[in-house]
Amino acid sequence: MPAKVGAVKVISLSSSSIFNIGDVYNMAPQATAKTFAGGGSFNTGDGIRIRLNRADTFVNDSEVIDQPIVNNA
């Protein structure tokens, strides 16, 4: 179903961004990243209270390639 979109103002896009308005068949990333963080690391908002008695992050990543970007144009 086609989308009707009003005015759009784009301030900035990074070098690996994808920007789209409307219907999409395929969007292919040109870069990938992986982030590991402990509990409560990415919380945002007003008045958030977090109590972590122990906040350790143990990572066991056995995958060599998580998201291949070969042949993406």
JSON list of N, CA, C and O in Angstrom, two decimals, residues 2-40:
[
{"chain": "A", "resi": 2, "resn": "PRO", "atom": "N", "xyz": [0.73, 2.12, -0.95]},
{"chain": "A", "resi": 2, "resn": "PRO", "atom": "CA", "xyz": [1.57, 3.32, -1.02]},
{"chain": "A", "resi": 2, "resn": "PRO", "atom": "C", "xyz": [1.38, 4.22, 0.20]},
{"chain": "A", "resi": 2, "resn": "PRO", "atom": "O", "xyz": [0.30, 4.31, 0.76]},
{"chain": "A", "resi": 3, "resn": "ALA", "atom": "N", "xyz": [2.47, 4.86, 0.59]},
{"chain": "A", "resi": 3, "resn": "ALA", "atom": "CA", "xyz": [2.43, 5.76, 1.74]},
{"chain": "A", "resi": 3, "resn": "ALA", "atom": "C", "xyz": [2.39, 7.20, 1.26]},
{"chain": "A", "resi": 3, "resn": "ALA", "atom": "O", "xyz": [3.01, 7.56, 0.27]},
{"chain": "A", "resi": 4, "resn": "LYS", "atom": "N", "xyz": [1.63, 8.01, 1.98]},
{"chain": "A", "resi": 4, "resn": "LYS", "atom": "CA", "xyz": [1.62, 9.45, 1.72]},
{"chain": "A", "resi": 4, "resn": "LYS", "atom": "C", "xyz": [2.47, 10.10, 2.80]},
{"chain": "A", "resi": 4, "resn": "LYS", "atom": "O", "xyz": [2.22, 9.95, 3.98]},
{"chain": "A", "resi": 5, "resn": "VAL", "atom": "N", "xyz": [3.50, 10.84, 2.37]},
{"chain": "A", "resi": 5, "resn": "VAL", "atom": "CA", "xyz": [4.44, 11.44, 3.29]},
{"chain": "A", "resi": 5, "resn": "VAL", "atom": "C", "xyz": [4.41, 12.94, 3.09]},
{"chain": "A", "resi": 5, "resn": "VAL", "atom": "O", "xyz": [4.43, 13.43, 1.96]},
{"chain": "A", "resi": 6, "resn": "GLY", "atom": "N", "xyz": [4.40, 13.67, 4.20]},
{"chain": "A", "resi": 6, "resn": "GLY", "atom": "CA", "xyz": [4.44, 15.12, 4.14]},
{"chain": "A", "resi": 6, "resn": "GLY", "atom": "C", "xyz": [5.87, 15.61, 3.98]},
{"chain": "A", "resi": 6, "resn": "GLY", "atom": "O", "xyz": [6.75, 14.90, 3.50]},
{"chain": "A", "resi": 7, "resn": "ALA", "atom": "N", "xyz": [6.12, 16.82, 4.41]},
{"chain": "A", "resi": 7, "resn": "ALA", "atom": "CA", "xyz": [7.45, 17.42, 4.30]},
{"chain": "A", "resi": 7, "resn": "ALA", "atom": "C", "xyz": [8.44, 16.69, 5.19]},
{"chain": "A", "resi": 7, "resn": "ALA", "atom": "O", "xyz": [8.13, 16.30, 6.30]},
{"chain": "A", "resi": 8, "resn": "VAL", "atom": "N", "xyz": [9.64, 16.52, 4.66]},
{"chain": "A", "resi": 8, "resn": "VAL", "atom": "CA", "xyz": [10.71, 15.85, 5.40]},
{"chain": "A", "resi": 8, "resn": "VAL", "atom": "C", "xyz": [11.94, 16.75, 5.37]},
{"chain": "A", "resi": 8, "resn": "VAL", "atom": "O", "xyz": [12.30, 17.26, 4.32]},
{"chain": "A", "resi": 9, "resn": "LYS", "atom": "N", "xyz": [12.56, 16.93, 6.53]},
{"chain": "A", "resi": 9, "resn": "LYS", "atom": "CA", "xyz": [13.78, 17.71, 6.61]},
{"chain": "A", "resi": 9, "resn": "LYS", "atom": "C", "xyz": [14.88, 16.82, 7.15]},
{"chain": "A", "resi": 9, "resn": "LYS", "atom": "O", "xyz": [14.81, 16.36, 8.29]},
{"chain": "A", "resi": 10, "resn": "VAL", "atom": "N", "xyz": [15.90, 16.58, 6.35]},
{"chain": "A", "resi": 10, "resn": "VAL", "atom": "CA", "xyz": [17.03, 15.74, 6.76]},
{"chain": "A", "resi": 10, "resn": "VAL", "atom": "C", "xyz": [18.18, 16.67, 7.14]},
{"chain": "A", "resi": 10, "resn": "VAL", "atom": "O", "xyz": [18.65, 17.44, 6.32]},
{"chain": "A", "resi": 11, "resn": "ILE", "atom": "N", "xyz": [18.60, 16.58, 8.38]},
{"chain": "A", "resi": 11, "resn": "ILE", "atom": "CA", "xyz": [19.70, 17.43, 8.84]},
{"chain": "A", "resi": 11, "resn": "ILE", "atom": "C", "xyz": [21.05, 16.85, 8.41]},
{"chain": "A", "resi": 11, "resn": "ILE", "atom": "O", "xyz": [21.88, 17.55, 7.86]},
{"chain": "A", "resi": 12, "resn": "SER", "atom": "N", "xyz": [21.25, 15.57, 8.68]},
{"chain": "A", "resi": 12, "resn": "SER", "atom": "CA", "xyz": [22.52, 14.95, 8.28]},
{"chain": "A", "resi": 12, "resn": "SER", "atom": "C", "xyz": [22.35, 13.45, 8.20]},
{"chain": "A", "resi": 12, "resn": "SER", "atom": "O", "xyz": [21.46, 12.87, 8.82]},
{"chain": "A", "resi": 13, "resn": "LEU", "atom": "N", "xyz": [23.21, 12.82, 7.43]},
{"chain": "A", "resi": 13, "resn": "LEU", "atom": "CA", "xyz": [23.28, 11.38, 7.29]},
{"chain": "A", "resi": 13, "resn": "LEU", "atom": "C", "xyz": [24.74, 10.97, 7.40]},
{"chain": "A", "resi": 13, "resn": "LEU", "atom": "O", "xyz": [25.61, 11.63, 6.83]},
{"chain": "A", "resi": 14, "resn": "SER", "atom": "N", "xyz": [24.99, 9.89, 8.10]},
{"chain": "A", "resi": 14, "resn": "SER", "atom": "CA", "xyz": [26.37, 9.43, 8.19]},
{"chain": "A", "resi": 14, "resn": "SER", "atom": "C", "xyz": [26.74, 8.67, 6.92]},
{"chain": "A", "resi": 14, "resn": "SER", "atom": "O", "xyz": [25.90, 8.39, 6.06]},
{"chain": "A", "resi": 15, "resn": "SER", "atom": "N", "xyz": [28.00, 8.30, 6.81]},
{"chain": "A", "resi": 15, "resn": "SER", "atom": "CA", "xyz": [28.47, 7.67, 5.57]},
{"chain": "A", "resi": 15, "resn": "SER", "atom": "C", "xyz": [27.88, 6.29, 5.34]},
{"chain": "A", "resi": 15, "resn": "SER", "atom": "O", "xyz": [27.83, 5.82, 4.21]},
{"chain": "A", "resi": 16, "resn": "SER", "atom": "N", "xyz": [27.40, 5.62, 6.38]},
{"chain": "A", "resi": 16, "resn": "SER", "atom": "CA", "xyz": [26.84, 4.28, 6.20]},
{"chain": "A", "resi": 16, "resn": "SER", "atom": "C", "xyz": [25.33, 4.26, 6.43]},
{"chain": "A", "resi": 16, "resn": "SER", "atom": "O", "xyz": [24.76, 3.23, 6.74]},
{"chain": "A", "resi": 17, "resn": "SER", "atom": "N", "xyz": [24.67, 5.41, 6.29]},
{"chain": "A", "resi": 17, "resn": "SER", "atom": "CA", "xyz": [23.22, 5.50, 6.53]},
{"chain": "A", "resi": 17, "resn": "SER", "atom": "C", "xyz": [22.42, 5.06, 5.32]},
{"chain": "A", "resi": 17, "resn": "SER", "atom": "O", "xyz": [22.90, 5.07, 4.19]},
{"chain": "A", "resi": 18, "resn": "ILE", "atom": "N", "xyz": [21.18, 4.67, 5.59]},
{"chain": "A", "resi": 18, "resn": "ILE", "atom": "CA", "xyz": [20.22, 4.39, 4.54]},
{"chain": "A", "resi": 18, "resn": "ILE", "atom": "C", "xyz": [19.02, 5.27, 4.80]},
{"chain": "A", "resi": 18, "resn": "ILE", "atom": "O", "xyz": [18.44, 5.26, 5.88]},
{"chain": "A", "resi": 19, "resn": "PHE", "atom": "N", "xyz": [18.62, 6.07, 3.83]},
{"chain": "A", "resi": 19, "resn": "PHE", "atom": "CA", "xyz": [17.47, 6.96, 3.96]},
{"chain": "A", "resi": 19, "resn": "PHE", "atom": "C", "xyz": [16.46, 6.59, 2.89]},
{"chain": "A", "resi": 19, "resn": "PHE", "atom": "O", "xyz": [16.79, 6.49, 1.73]},
{"chain": "A", "resi": 20, "resn": "ASN", "atom": "N", "xyz": [15.23, 6.38, 3.30]},
{"chain": "A", "resi": 20, "resn": "ASN", "atom": "CA", "xyz": [14.21, 5.98, 2.35]},
{"chain": "A", "resi": 20, "resn": "ASN", "atom": "C", "xyz": [12.88, 6.60, 2.72]},
{"chain": "A", "resi": 20, "resn": "ASN", "atom": "O", "xyz": [12.54, 6.72, 3.89]},
{"chain": "A", "resi": 21, "resn": "ILE", "atom": "N", "xyz": [12.13, 7.00, 1.71]},
{"chain": "A", "resi": 21, "resn": "ILE", "atom": "CA", "xyz": [10.75, 7.44, 1.89]},
{"chain": "A", "resi": 21, "resn": "ILE", "atom": "C", "xyz": [9.93, 6.68, 0.85]},
{"chain": "A", "resi": 21, "resn": "ILE", "atom": "O", "xyz": [10.22, 6.72, -0.33]},
{"chain": "A", "resi": 22, "resn": "GLY", "atom": "N", "xyz": [8.90, 5.99, 1.32]},
{"chain": "A", "resi": 22, "resn": "GLY", "atom": "CA", "xyz": [8.05, 5.25, 0.40]},
{"chain": "A", "resi": 22, "resn": "GLY", "atom": "C", "xyz": [8.27, 3.75, 0.48]},
{"chain": "A", "resi": 22, "resn": "GLY", "atom": "O", "xyz": [8.88, 3.24, 1.40]},
{"chain": "A", "resi": 23, "resn": "ASP", "atom": "N", "xyz": [7.77, 3.07, -0.52]},
{"chain": "A", "resi": 23, "resn": "ASP", "atom": "CA", "xyz": [7.86, 1.61, -0.56]},
{"chain": "A", "resi": 23, "resn": "ASP", "atom": "C", "xyz": [9.29, 1.17, -0.88]},
{"chain": "A", "resi": 23, "resn": "ASP", "atom": "O", "xyz": [9.98, 1.80, -1.66]},
{"chain": "A", "resi": 24, "resn": "VAL", "atom": "N", "xyz": [9.70, 0.07, -0.28]},
{"chain": "A", "resi": 24, "resn": "VAL", "atom": "CA", "xyz": [11.06, -0.43, -0.45]},
{"chain": "A", "resi": 24, "resn": "VAL", "atom": "C", "xyz": [11.01, -1.90, -0.80]},
{"chain": "A", "resi": 24, "resn": "VAL", "atom": "O", "xyz": [10.29, -2.67, -0.17]},
{"chain": "A", "resi": 25, "resn": "TYR", "atom": "N", "xyz": [11.77, -2.29, -1.79]},
{"chain": "A", "resi": 25, "resn": "TYR", "atom": "CA", "xyz": [11.90, -3.70, -2.13]},
{"chain": "A", "resi": 25, "resn": "TYR", "atom": "C", "xyz": [13.08, -4.30, -1.38]},
{"chain": "A", "resi": 25, "resn": "TYR", "atom": "O", "xyz": [12.99, -5.36, -0.80]},
{"chain": "A", "resi": 26, "resn": "ASN", "atom": "N", "xyz": [14.22, -3.60, -1.39]},
{"chain": "A", "resi": 26, "resn": "ASN", "atom": "CA", "xyz": [15.42, -4.14, -0.78]},
{"chain": "A", "resi": 26, "resn": "ASN", "atom": "C", "xyz": [16.30, -2.99, -0.30]},
{"chain": "A", "resi": 26, "resn": "ASN", "atom": "O", "xyz": [16.55, -2.05, -1.03]},
{"chain": "A", "resi": 27, "resn": "MET", "atom": "N", "xyz": [16.75, -3.09, 0.94]},
{"chain": "A", "resi": 27, "resn": "MET", "atom": "CA", "xyz": [17.71, -2.12, 1.48]},
{"chain": "A", "resi": 27, "resn": "MET", "atom": "C", "xyz": [18.92, -2.91, 1.96]},
{"chain": "A", "resi": 27, "resn": "MET", "atom": "O", "xyz": [18.80, -3.81, 2.77]},
{"chain": "A", "resi": 28, "resn": "ALA", "atom": "N", "xyz": [20.09, -2.59, 1.44]},
{"chain": "A", "resi": 28, "resn": "ALA", "atom": "CA", "xyz": [21.29, -3.36, 1.74]},
{"chain": "A", "resi": 28, "resn": "ALA", "atom": "C", "xyz": [22.32, -2.50, 2.46]},
{"chain": "A", "resi": 28, "resn": "ALA", "atom": "O", "xyz": [22.72, -1.46, 1.95]},
{"chain": "A", "resi": 29, "resn": "PRO", "atom": "N", "xyz": [22.77, -2.90, 3.64]},
{"chain": "A", "resi": 29, "resn": "PRO", "atom": "CA", "xyz": [23.77, -2.11, 4.36]},
{"chain": "A", "resi": 29, "resn": "PRO", "atom": "C", "xyz": [25.14, -2.20, 3.70]},
{"chain": "A", "resi": 29, "resn": "PRO", "atom": "O", "xyz": [25.49, -3.19, 3.08]},
{"chain": "A", "resi": 30, "resn": "GLN", "atom": "N", "xyz": [25.92, -1.14, 3.87]},
{"chain": "A", "resi": 30, "resn": "GLN", "atom": "CA", "xyz": [27.29, -1.13, 3.36]},
{"chain": "A", "resi": 30, "resn": "GLN", "atom": "C", "xyz": [28.30, -1.28, 4.48]},
{"chain": "A", "resi": 30, "resn": "GLN", "atom": "O", "xyz": [29.48, -1.38, 4.22]},
{"chain": "A", "resi": 31, "resn": "ALA", "atom": "N", "xyz": [27.86, -1.26, 5.72]},
{"chain": "A", "resi": 31, "resn": "ALA", "atom": "CA", "xyz": [28.75, -1.41, 6.86]},
{"chain": "A", "resi": 31, "resn": "ALA", "atom": "C", "xyz": [27.98, -2.10, 7.99]},
{"chain": "A", "resi": 31, "resn": "ALA", "atom": "O", "xyz": [26.76, -2.03, 8.05]},
{"chain": "A", "resi": 32, "resn": "THR", "atom": "N", "xyz": [28.70, -2.77, 8.86]},
{"chain": "A", "resi": 32, "resn": "THR", "atom": "CA", "xyz": [28.08, -3.41, 10.01]},
{"chain": "A", "resi": 32, "resn": "THR", "atom": "C", "xyz": [28.87, -3.07, 11.26]},
{"chain": "A", "resi": 32, "resn": "THR", "atom": "O", "xyz": [30.03, -2.69, 11.18]},
{"chain": "A", "resi": 33, "resn": "ALA", "atom": "N", "xyz": [28.23, -3.20, 12.40]},
{"chain": "A", "resi": 33, "resn": "ALA", "atom": "CA", "xyz": [28.89, -2.96, 13.68]},
{"chain": "A", "resi": 33, "resn": "ALA", "atom": "C", "xyz": [28.23, -3.83, 14.73]},
{"chain": "A", "resi": 33, "resn": "ALA", "atom": "O", "xyz": [27.07, -4.21, 14.60]},
{"chain": "A", "resi": 34, "resn": "LYS", "atom": "N", "xyz": [28.98, -4.15, 15.77]},
{"chain": "A", "resi": 34, "resn": "LYS", "atom": "CA", "xyz": [28.46, -4.94, 16.87]},
{"chain": "A", "resi": 34, "resn": "LYS", "atom": "C", "xyz": [28.83, -4.24, 18.16]},
{"chain": "A", "resi": 34, "resn": "LYS", "atom": "O", "xyz": [29.96, -3.83, 18.34]},
{"chain": "A", "resi": 35, "resn": "THR", "atom": "N", "xyz": [27.86, -4.10, 19.05]},
{"chain": "A", "resi": 35, "resn": "THR", "atom": "CA", "xyz": [28.09, -3.42, 20.31]},
{"chain": "A", "resi": 35, "resn": "THR", "atom": "C", "xyz": [27.68, -4.31, 21.46]},
{"chain": "A", "resi": 35, "resn": "THR", "atom": "O", "xyz": [26.60, -4.88, 21.44]},
{"chain": "A", "resi": 36, "resn": "PHE", "atom": "N", "xyz": [28.53, -4.41, 22.45]},
{"chain": "A", "resi": 36, "resn": "PHE", "atom": "CA", "xyz": [28.22, -5.14, 23.66]},
{"chain": "A", "resi": 36, "resn": "PHE", "atom": "C", "xyz": [28.19, -4.15, 24.82]},
{"chain": "A", "resi": 36, "resn": "PHE", "atom": "O", "xyz": [29.07, -3.31, 24.94]},
{"chain": "A", "resi": 37, "resn": "ALA", "atom": "N", "xyz": [27.16, -4.23, 25.64]},
{"chain": "A", "resi": 37, "resn": "ALA", "atom": "CA", "xyz": [27.05, -3.31, 26.78]},
{"chain": "A", "resi": 37, "resn": "ALA", "atom": "C", "xyz": [26.33, -4.02, 27.92]},
{"chain": "A", "resi": 37, "resn": "ALA", "atom": "O", "xyz": [25.56, -4.95, 27.70]},
{"chain": "A", "resi": 38, "resn": "GLY", "atom": "N", "xyz": [26.56, -3.54, 29.11]},
{"chain": "A", "resi": 38, "resn": "GLY", "atom": "CA", "xyz": [25.95, -4.14, 30.29]},
{"chain": "A", "resi": 38, "resn": "GLY", "atom": "C", "xyz": [24.53, -3.66, 30.50]},
{"chain": "A", "resi": 38, "resn": "GLY", "atom": "O", "xyz": [24.00, -2.85, 29.75]},
{"chain": "A", "resi": 39, "resn": "GLY", "atom": "N", "xyz": [23.90, -4.15, 31.55]},
{"chain": "A", "resi": 39, "resn": "GLY", "atom": "CA", "xyz": [22.53, -3.80, 31.87]},
{"chain": "A", "resi": 39, "resn": "GLY", "atom": "C", "xyz": [22.38, -2.32, 32.15]},
{"chain": "A", "resi": 39, "resn": "GLY", "atom": "O", "xyz": [23.17, -1.71, 32.85]},
{"chain": "A", "resi": 40, "resn": "GLY", "atom": "N", "xyz": [21.35, -1.69, 31.58]},
{"chain": "A", "resi": 40, "resn": "GLY", "atom": "CA", "xyz": [21.08, -0.29, 31.81]},
{"chain": "A", "resi": 40, "resn": "GLY", "atom": "C", "xyz": [21.93, 0.65, 30.98]},
{"chain": "A", "resi": 40, "resn": "GLY", "atom": "O", "xyz": [21.91, 1.86, 31.19]}
]
